[in-house]
PDB file of C-alpha atoms in Angstrom:
ATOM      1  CA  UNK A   1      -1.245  27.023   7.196  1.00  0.00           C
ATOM      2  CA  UNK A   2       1.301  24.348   5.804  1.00  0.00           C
ATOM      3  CA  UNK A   3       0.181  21.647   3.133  1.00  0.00           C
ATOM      4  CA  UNK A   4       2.278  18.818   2.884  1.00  0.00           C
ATOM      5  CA  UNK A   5       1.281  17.220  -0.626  1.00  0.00           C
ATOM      6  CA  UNK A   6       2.250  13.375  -1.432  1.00  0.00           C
ATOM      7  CA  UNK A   7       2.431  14.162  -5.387  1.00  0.00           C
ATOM      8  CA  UNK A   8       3.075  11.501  -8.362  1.00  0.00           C
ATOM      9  CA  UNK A   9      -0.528  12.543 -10.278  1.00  0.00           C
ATOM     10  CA  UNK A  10      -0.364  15.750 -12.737  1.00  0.00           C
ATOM     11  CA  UNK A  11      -3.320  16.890 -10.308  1.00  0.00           C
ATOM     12  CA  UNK A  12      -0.536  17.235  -7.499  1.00  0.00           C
ATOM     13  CA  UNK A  13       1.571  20.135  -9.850  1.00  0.00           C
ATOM     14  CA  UNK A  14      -1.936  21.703 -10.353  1.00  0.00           C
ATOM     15  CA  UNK A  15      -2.747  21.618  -6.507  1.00  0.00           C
ATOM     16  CA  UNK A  16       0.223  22.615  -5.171  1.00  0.00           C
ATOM     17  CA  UNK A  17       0.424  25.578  -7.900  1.00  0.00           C
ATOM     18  CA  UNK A  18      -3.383  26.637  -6.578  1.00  0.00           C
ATOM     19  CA  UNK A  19      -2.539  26.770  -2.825  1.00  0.00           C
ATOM     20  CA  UNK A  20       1.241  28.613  -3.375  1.00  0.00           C
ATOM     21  CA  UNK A  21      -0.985  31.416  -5.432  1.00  0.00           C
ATOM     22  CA  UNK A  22      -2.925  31.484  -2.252  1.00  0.00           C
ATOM     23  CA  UNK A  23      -0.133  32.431   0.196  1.00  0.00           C
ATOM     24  CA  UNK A  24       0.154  28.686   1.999  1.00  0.00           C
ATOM     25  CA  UNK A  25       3.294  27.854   2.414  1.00  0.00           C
ATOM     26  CA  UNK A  26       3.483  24.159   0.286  1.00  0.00           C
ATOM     27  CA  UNK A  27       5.667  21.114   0.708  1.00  0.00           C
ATOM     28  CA  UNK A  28       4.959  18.343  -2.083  1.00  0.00           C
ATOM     29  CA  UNK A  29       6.755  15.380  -1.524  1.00  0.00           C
ATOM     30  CA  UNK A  30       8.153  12.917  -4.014  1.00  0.00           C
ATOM     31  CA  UNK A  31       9.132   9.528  -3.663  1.00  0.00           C
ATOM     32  CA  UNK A  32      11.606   9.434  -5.956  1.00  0.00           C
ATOM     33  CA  UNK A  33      10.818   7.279  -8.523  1.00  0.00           C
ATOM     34  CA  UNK A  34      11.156   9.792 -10.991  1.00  0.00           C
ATOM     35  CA  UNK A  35      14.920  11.182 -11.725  1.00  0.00           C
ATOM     36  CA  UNK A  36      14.592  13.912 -13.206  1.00  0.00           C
ATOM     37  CA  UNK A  37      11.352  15.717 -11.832  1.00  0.00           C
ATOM     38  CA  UNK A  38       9.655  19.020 -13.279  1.00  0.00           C
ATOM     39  CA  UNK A  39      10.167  22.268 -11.112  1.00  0.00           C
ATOM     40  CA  UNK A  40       7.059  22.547  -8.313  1.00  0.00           C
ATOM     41  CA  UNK A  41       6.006  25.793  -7.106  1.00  0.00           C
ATOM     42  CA  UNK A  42       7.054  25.842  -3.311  1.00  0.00           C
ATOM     43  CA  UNK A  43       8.970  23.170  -1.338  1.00  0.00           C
ATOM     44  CA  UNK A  44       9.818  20.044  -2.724  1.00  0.00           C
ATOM     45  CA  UNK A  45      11.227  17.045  -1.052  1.00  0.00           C
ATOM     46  CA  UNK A  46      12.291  14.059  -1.984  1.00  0.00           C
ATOM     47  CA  UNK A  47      12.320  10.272  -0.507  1.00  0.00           C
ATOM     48  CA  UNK A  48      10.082   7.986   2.037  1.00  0.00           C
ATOM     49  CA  UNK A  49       9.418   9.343   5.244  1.00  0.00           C
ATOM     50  CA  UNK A  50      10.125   6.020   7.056  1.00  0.00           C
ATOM     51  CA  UNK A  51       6.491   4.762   7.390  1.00  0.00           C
ATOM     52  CA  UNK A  52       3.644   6.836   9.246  1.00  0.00           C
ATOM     53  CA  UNK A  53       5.262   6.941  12.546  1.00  0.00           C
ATOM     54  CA  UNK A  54       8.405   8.907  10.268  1.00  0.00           C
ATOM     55  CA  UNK A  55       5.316  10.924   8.678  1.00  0.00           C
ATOM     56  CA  UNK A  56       3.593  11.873  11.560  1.00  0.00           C
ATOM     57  CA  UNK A  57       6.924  13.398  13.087  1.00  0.00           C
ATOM     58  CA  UNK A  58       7.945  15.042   9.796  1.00  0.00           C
ATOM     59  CA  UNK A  59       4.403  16.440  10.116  1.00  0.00           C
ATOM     60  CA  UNK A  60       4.933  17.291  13.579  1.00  0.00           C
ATOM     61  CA  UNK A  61       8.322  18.867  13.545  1.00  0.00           C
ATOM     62  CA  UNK A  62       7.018  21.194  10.427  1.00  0.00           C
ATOM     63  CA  UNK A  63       3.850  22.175  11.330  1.00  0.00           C
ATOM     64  CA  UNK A  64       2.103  20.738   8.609  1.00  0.00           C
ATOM     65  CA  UNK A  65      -2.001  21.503   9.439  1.00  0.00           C
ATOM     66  CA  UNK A  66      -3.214  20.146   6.024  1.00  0.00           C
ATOM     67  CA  UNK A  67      -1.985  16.520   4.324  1.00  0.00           C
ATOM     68  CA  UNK A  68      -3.121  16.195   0.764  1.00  0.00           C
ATOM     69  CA  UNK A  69      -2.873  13.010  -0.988  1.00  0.00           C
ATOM     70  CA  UNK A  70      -2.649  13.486  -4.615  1.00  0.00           C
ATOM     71  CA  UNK A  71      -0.283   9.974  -5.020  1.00  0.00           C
ATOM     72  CA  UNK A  72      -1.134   7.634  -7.932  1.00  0.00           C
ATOM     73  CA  UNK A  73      -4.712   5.484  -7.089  1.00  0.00           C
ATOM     74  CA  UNK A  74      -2.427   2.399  -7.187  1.00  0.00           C
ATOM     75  CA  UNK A  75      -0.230   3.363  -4.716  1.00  0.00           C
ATOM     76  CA  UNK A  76      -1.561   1.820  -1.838  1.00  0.00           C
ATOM     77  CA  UNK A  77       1.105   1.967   1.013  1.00  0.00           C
ATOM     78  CA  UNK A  78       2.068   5.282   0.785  1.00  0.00           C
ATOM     79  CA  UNK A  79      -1.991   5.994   1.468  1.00  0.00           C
ATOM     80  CA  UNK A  80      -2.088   3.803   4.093  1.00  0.00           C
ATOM     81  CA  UNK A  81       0.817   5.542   5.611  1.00  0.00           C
ATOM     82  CA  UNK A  82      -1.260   8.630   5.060  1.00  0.00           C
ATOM     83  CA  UNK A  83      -4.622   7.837   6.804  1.00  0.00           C
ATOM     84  CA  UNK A  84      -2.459   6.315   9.621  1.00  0.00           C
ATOM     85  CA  UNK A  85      -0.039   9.582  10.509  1.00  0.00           C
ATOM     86  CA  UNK A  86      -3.532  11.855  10.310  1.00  0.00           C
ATOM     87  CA  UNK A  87      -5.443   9.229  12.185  1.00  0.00           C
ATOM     88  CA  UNK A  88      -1.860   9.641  14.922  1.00  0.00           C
ATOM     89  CA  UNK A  89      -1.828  13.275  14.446  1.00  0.00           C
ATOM     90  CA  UNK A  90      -5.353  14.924  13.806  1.00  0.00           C
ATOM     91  CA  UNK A  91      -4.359  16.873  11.018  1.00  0.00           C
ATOM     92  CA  UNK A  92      -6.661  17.066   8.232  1.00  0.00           C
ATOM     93  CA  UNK A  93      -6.368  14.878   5.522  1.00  0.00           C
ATOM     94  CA  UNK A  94      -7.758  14.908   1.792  1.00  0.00           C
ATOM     95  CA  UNK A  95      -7.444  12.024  -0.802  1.00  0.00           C
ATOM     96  CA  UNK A  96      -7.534  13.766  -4.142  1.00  0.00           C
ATOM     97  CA  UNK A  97      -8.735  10.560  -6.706  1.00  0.00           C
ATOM     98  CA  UNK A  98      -9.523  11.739 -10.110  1.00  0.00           C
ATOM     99  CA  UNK A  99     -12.291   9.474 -11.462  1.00  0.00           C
ATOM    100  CA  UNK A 100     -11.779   6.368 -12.865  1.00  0.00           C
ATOM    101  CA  UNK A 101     -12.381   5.681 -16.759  1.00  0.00           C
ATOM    102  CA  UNK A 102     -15.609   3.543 -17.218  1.00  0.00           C
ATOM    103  CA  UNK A 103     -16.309   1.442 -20.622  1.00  0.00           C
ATOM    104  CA  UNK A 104     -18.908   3.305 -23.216  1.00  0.00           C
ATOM    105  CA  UNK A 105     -20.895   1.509 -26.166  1.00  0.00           C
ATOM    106  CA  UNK A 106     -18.434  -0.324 -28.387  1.00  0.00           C
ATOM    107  CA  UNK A 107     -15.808  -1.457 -25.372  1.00  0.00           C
ATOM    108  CA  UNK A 108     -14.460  -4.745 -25.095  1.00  0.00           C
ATOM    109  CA  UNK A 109     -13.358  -4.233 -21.772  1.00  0.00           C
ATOM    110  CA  UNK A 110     -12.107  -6.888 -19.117  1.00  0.00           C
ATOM    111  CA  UNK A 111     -12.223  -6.083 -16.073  1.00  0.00           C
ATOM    112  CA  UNK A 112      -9.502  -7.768 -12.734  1.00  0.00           C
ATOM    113  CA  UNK A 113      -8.444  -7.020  -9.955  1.00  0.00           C
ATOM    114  CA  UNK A 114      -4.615  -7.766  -9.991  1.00  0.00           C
ATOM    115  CA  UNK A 115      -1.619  -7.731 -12.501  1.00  0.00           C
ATOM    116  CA  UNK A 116      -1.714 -11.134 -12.262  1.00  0.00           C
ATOM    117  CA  UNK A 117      -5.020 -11.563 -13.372  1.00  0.00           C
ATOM    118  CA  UNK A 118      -4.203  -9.243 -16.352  1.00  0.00           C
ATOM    119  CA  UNK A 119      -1.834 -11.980 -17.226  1.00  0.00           C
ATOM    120  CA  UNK A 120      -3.838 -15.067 -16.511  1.00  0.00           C
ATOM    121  CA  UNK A 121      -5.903 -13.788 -19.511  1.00  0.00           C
ATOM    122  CA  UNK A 122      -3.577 -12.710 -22.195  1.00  0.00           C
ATOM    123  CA  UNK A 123      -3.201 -16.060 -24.205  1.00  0.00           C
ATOM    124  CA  UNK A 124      -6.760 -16.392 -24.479  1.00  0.00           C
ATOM    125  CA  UNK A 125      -7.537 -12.409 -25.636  1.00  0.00           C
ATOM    126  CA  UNK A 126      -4.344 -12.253 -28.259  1.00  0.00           C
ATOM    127  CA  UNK A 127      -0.439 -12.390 -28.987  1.00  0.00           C
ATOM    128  CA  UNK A 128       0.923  -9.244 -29.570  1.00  0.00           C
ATOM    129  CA  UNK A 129       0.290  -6.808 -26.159  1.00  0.00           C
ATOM    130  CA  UNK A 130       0.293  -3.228 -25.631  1.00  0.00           C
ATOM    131  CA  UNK A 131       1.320  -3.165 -21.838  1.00  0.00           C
ATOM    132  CA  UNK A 132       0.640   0.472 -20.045  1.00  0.00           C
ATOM    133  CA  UNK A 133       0.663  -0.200 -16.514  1.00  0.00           C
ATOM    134  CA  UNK A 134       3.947   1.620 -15.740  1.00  0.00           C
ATOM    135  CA  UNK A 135       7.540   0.557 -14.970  1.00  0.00           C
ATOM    136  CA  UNK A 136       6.539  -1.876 -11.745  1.00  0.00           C
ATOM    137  CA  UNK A 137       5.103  -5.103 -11.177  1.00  0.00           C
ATOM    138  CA  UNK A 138       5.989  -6.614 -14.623  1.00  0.00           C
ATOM    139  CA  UNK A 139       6.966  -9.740 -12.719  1.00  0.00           C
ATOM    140  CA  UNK A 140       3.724 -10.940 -13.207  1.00  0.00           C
ATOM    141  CA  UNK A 141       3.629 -10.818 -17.388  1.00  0.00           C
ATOM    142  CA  UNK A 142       6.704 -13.004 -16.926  1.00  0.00           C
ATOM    143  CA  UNK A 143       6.122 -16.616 -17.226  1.00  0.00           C
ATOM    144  CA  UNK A 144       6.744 -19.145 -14.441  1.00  0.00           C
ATOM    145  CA  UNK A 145       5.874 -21.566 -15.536  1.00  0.00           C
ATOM    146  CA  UNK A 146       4.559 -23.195 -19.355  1.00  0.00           C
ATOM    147  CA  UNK A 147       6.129 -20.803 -21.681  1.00  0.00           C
ATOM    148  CA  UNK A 148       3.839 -18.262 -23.991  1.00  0.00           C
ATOM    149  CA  UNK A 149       4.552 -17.014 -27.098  1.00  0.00           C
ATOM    150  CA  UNK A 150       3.694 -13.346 -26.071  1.00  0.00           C
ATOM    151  CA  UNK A 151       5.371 -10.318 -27.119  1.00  0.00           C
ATOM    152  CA  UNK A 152       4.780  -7.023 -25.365  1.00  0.00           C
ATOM    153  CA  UNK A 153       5.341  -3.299 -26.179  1.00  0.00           C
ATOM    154  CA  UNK A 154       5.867  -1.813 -22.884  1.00  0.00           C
ATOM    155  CA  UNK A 155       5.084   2.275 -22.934  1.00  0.00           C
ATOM    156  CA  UNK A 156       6.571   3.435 -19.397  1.00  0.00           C
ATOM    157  CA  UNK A 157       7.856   6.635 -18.625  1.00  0.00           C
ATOM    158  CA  UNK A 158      11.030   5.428 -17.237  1.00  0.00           C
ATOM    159  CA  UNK A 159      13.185   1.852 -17.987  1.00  0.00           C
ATOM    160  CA  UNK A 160      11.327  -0.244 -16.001  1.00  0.00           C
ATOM    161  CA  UNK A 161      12.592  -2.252 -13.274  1.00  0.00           C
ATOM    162  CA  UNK A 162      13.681  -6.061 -13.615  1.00  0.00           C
ATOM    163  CA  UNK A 163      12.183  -9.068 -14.543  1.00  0.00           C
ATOM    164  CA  UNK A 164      10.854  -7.825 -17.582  1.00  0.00           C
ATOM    165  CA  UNK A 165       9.320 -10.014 -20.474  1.00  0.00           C
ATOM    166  CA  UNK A 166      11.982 -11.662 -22.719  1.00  0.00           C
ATOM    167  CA  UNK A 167       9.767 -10.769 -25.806  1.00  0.00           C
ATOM    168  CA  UNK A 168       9.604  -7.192 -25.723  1.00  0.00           C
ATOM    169  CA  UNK A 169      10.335  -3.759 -26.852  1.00  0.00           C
ATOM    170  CA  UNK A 170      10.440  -1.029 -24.133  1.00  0.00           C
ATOM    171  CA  UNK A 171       8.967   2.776 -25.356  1.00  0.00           C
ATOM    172  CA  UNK A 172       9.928   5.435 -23.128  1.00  0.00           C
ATOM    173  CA  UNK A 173       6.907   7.850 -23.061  1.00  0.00           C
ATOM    174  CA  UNK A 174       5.464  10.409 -21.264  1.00  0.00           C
ATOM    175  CA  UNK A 175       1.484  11.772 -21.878  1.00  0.00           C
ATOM    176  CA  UNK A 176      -0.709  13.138 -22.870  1.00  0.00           C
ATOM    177  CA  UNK A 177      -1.697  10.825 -25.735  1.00  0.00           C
ATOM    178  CA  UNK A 178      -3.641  11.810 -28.924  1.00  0.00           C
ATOM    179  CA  UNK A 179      -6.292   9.165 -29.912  1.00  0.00           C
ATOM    180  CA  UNK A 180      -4.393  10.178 -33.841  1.00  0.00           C
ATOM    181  CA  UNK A 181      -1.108   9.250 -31.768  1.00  0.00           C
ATOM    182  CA  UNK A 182      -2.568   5.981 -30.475  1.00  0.00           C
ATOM    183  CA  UNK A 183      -4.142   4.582 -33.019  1.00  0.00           C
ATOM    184  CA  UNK A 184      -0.917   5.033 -35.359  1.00  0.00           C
ATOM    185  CA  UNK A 185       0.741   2.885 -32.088  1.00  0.00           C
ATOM    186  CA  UNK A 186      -1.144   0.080 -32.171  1.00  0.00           C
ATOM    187  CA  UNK A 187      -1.460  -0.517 -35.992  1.00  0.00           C
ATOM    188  CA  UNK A 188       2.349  -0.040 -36.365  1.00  0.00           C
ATOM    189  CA  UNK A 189       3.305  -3.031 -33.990  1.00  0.00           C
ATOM    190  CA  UNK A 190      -0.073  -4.760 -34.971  1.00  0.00           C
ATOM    191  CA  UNK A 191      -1.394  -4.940 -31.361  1.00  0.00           C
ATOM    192  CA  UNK A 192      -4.033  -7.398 -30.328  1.00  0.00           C
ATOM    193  CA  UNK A 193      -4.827  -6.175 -26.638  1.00  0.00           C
ATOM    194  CA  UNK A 194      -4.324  -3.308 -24.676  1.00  0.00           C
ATOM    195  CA  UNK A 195      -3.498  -3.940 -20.885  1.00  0.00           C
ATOM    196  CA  UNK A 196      -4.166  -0.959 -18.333  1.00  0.00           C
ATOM    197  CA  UNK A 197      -4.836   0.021 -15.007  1.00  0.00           C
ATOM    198  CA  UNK A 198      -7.801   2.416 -13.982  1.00  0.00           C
ATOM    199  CA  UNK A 199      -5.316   5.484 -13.768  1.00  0.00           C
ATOM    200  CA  UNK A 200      -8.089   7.977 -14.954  1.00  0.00           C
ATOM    201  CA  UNK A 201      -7.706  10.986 -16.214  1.00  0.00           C
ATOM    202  CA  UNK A 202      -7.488  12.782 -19.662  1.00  0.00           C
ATOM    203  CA  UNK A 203      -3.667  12.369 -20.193  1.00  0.00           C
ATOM    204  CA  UNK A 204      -3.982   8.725 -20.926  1.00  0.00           C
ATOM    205  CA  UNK A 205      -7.144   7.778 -21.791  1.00  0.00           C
ATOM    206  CA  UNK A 206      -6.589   8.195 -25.749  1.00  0.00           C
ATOM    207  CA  UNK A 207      -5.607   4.853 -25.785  1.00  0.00           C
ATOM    208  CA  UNK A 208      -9.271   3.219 -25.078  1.00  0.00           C
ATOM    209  CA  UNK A 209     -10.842   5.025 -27.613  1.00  0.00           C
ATOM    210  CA  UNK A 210      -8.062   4.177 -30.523  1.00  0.00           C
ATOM    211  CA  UNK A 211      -8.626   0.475 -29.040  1.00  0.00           C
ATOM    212  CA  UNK A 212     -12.293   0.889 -29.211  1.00  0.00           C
ATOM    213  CA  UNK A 213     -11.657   2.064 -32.511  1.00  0.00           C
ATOM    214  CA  UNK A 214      -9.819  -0.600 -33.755  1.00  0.00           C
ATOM    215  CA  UNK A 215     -11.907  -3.229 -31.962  1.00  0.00           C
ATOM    216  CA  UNK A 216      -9.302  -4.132 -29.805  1.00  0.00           C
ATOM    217  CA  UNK A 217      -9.775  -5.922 -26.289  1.00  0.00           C
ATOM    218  CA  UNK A 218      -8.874  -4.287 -22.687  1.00  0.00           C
ATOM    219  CA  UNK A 219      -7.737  -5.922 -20.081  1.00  0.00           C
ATOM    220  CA  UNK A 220      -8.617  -2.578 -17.280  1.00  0.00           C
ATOM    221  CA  UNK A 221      -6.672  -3.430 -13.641  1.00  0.00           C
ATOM    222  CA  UNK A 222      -9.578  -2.100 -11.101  1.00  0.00           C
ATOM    223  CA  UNK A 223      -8.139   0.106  -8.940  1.00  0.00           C
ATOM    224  CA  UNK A 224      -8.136  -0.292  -5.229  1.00  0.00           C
ATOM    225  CA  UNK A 225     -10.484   1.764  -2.778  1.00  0.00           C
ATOM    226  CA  UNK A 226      -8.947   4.179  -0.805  1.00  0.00           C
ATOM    227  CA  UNK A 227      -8.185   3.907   2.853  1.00  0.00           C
ATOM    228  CA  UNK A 228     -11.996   3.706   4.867  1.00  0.00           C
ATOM    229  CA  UNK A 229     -12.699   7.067   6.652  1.00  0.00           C
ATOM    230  CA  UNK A 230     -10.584   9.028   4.218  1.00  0.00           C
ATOM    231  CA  UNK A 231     -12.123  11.923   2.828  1.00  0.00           C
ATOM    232  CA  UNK A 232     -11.479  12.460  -1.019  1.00  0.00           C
ATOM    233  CA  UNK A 233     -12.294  14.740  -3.800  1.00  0.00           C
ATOM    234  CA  UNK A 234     -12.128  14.214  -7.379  1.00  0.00           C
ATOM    235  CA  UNK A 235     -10.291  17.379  -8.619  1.00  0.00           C
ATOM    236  CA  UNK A 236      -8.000  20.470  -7.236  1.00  0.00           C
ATOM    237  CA  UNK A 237     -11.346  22.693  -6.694  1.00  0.00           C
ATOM    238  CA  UNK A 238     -12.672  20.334  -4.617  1.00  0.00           C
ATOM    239  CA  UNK A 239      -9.896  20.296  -2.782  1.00  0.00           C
ATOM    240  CA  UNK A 240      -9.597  24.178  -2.674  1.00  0.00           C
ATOM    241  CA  UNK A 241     -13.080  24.227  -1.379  1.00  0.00           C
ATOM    242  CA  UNK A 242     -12.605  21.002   1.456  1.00  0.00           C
ATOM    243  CA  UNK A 243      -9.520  22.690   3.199  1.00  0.00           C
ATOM    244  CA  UNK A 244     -11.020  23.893   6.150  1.00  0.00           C
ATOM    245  CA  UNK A 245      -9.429  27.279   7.570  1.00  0.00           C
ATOM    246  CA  UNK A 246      -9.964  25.258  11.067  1.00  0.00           C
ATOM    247  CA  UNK A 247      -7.153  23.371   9.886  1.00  0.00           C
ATOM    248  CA  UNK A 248      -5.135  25.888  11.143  1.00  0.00           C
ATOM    249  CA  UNK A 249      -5.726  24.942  14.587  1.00  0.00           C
ATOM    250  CA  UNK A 250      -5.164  21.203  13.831  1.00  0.00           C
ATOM    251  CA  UNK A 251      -1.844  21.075  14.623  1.00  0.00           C
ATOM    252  CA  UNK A 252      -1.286  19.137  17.951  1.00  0.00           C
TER     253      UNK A 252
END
């Protein structure tokens, strides 16, 4: 068997570190977003594959009888992509989604559906801004049009890419978080609202409770559904236990 894996979670490291101890031969794939990537137990590549009809031949030409996407739930395309080369090809394909964080007792959550949303409802919820949804899409906390008198602190794990907020300081972090950690963040630049999206997972999530802690507003980015059809799983065991050894005999 031959996993292809379409990383950017931590769960992708984990999974493709599970299947090489089995004996499969892996191939995770990165985009390349990220410069300087950690090592990855068995092949790594790096770059798009040109769409799913570029997939579907890379899976093809390699054999691949398993594709595993373990990409960030906000990365819609390259899913797409996915459920349409497996959908070409017949080879097996899981969605690994970790769940997504839901609000407990004490919360002040806000819940949209875009980044522009996020930013229709800043001036209402406070001034100063904690800003966590990663390096893209900050277009949208940039005014068009009537100027604000917002000021972000923007925690991404890389610079982040252009137009970014005039009133701003950028943090270059990587998780996981303490809620100690946290908490010391937003009293330090005296932050009035969190803004997120639904990453889940452990490695960020300190923030929400030092914000619940502080009585501090969310602003929570829903995120989108997976492709329909797609078969997911919401951790590597499931995974583990999903891959079929039929999938062998998936290859065209």
């Amino acid at each position: 068997m031959h996993a292809l894996i379409l990383a950017g979670t931590t769960e992708a490291r984990a999974l493709a570190t599970a299947l090489t101890a089995t004996g499969m031969r892996v191939t995770t794939s990165l985009a390349g977003r990220v410069r300087e990537p950690k090592p990855l137990p068995g092949d790594l590549r790096t770059g798009g594959f040109g769409g799913p009809d570029g997939l579907a031949r890379w899976m093809r030409e390699h054999h691949v009888t398993a594709l595993l996407d373990a990409t960030h739930p906000f990365a819609t395309r390259i899913s797409e992509n996915a459920a349409e080369a497996a959908r070409r090809t017949g080879i097996q394909l899981i969605a690994l989604r970790r769940p997504g964080w839901t609000p407990v007792p004490g919360d002040r959550w806000h819940s949209v559906r875009t980044l522009d949303e996020a930013a229709a409802l800043l001036p209402g919820l406070g001034r100063r801004v904690f800003l966590t949804t990663g390096r893209l899409g900050l277009r949208a906390f940039v005014p068009q049009g009537e100027a604000h008198d917002l000021w972000f602190l923007i925690r991404s794990v890389e610079e982040p890419d252009p137009p970014t907020p005039q009133a701003c300081q950028v943090l270059l972090d990587r998780g996981p978080f303490t809620i100690d950690g946290e908490r010391a963040l937003l009293r330090e630049h005296r932050i009035d609202v969190l803004v997120t999206k639904d990453s889940g997972g452990p490695a960020t999530a300190a923030k929400l409770t030092a914000a619940r802690e502080l009585g501090l507003p969310v602003v929570v980015v829903r995120r989108p559904d997976p492709p329909a059809g797609i078969r997911t799983a919401p951790d590597v065991d499931t995974v583990l236990a999903l891959l079929s050894p039929a999938a062998a005999d998936t290859y065209p």
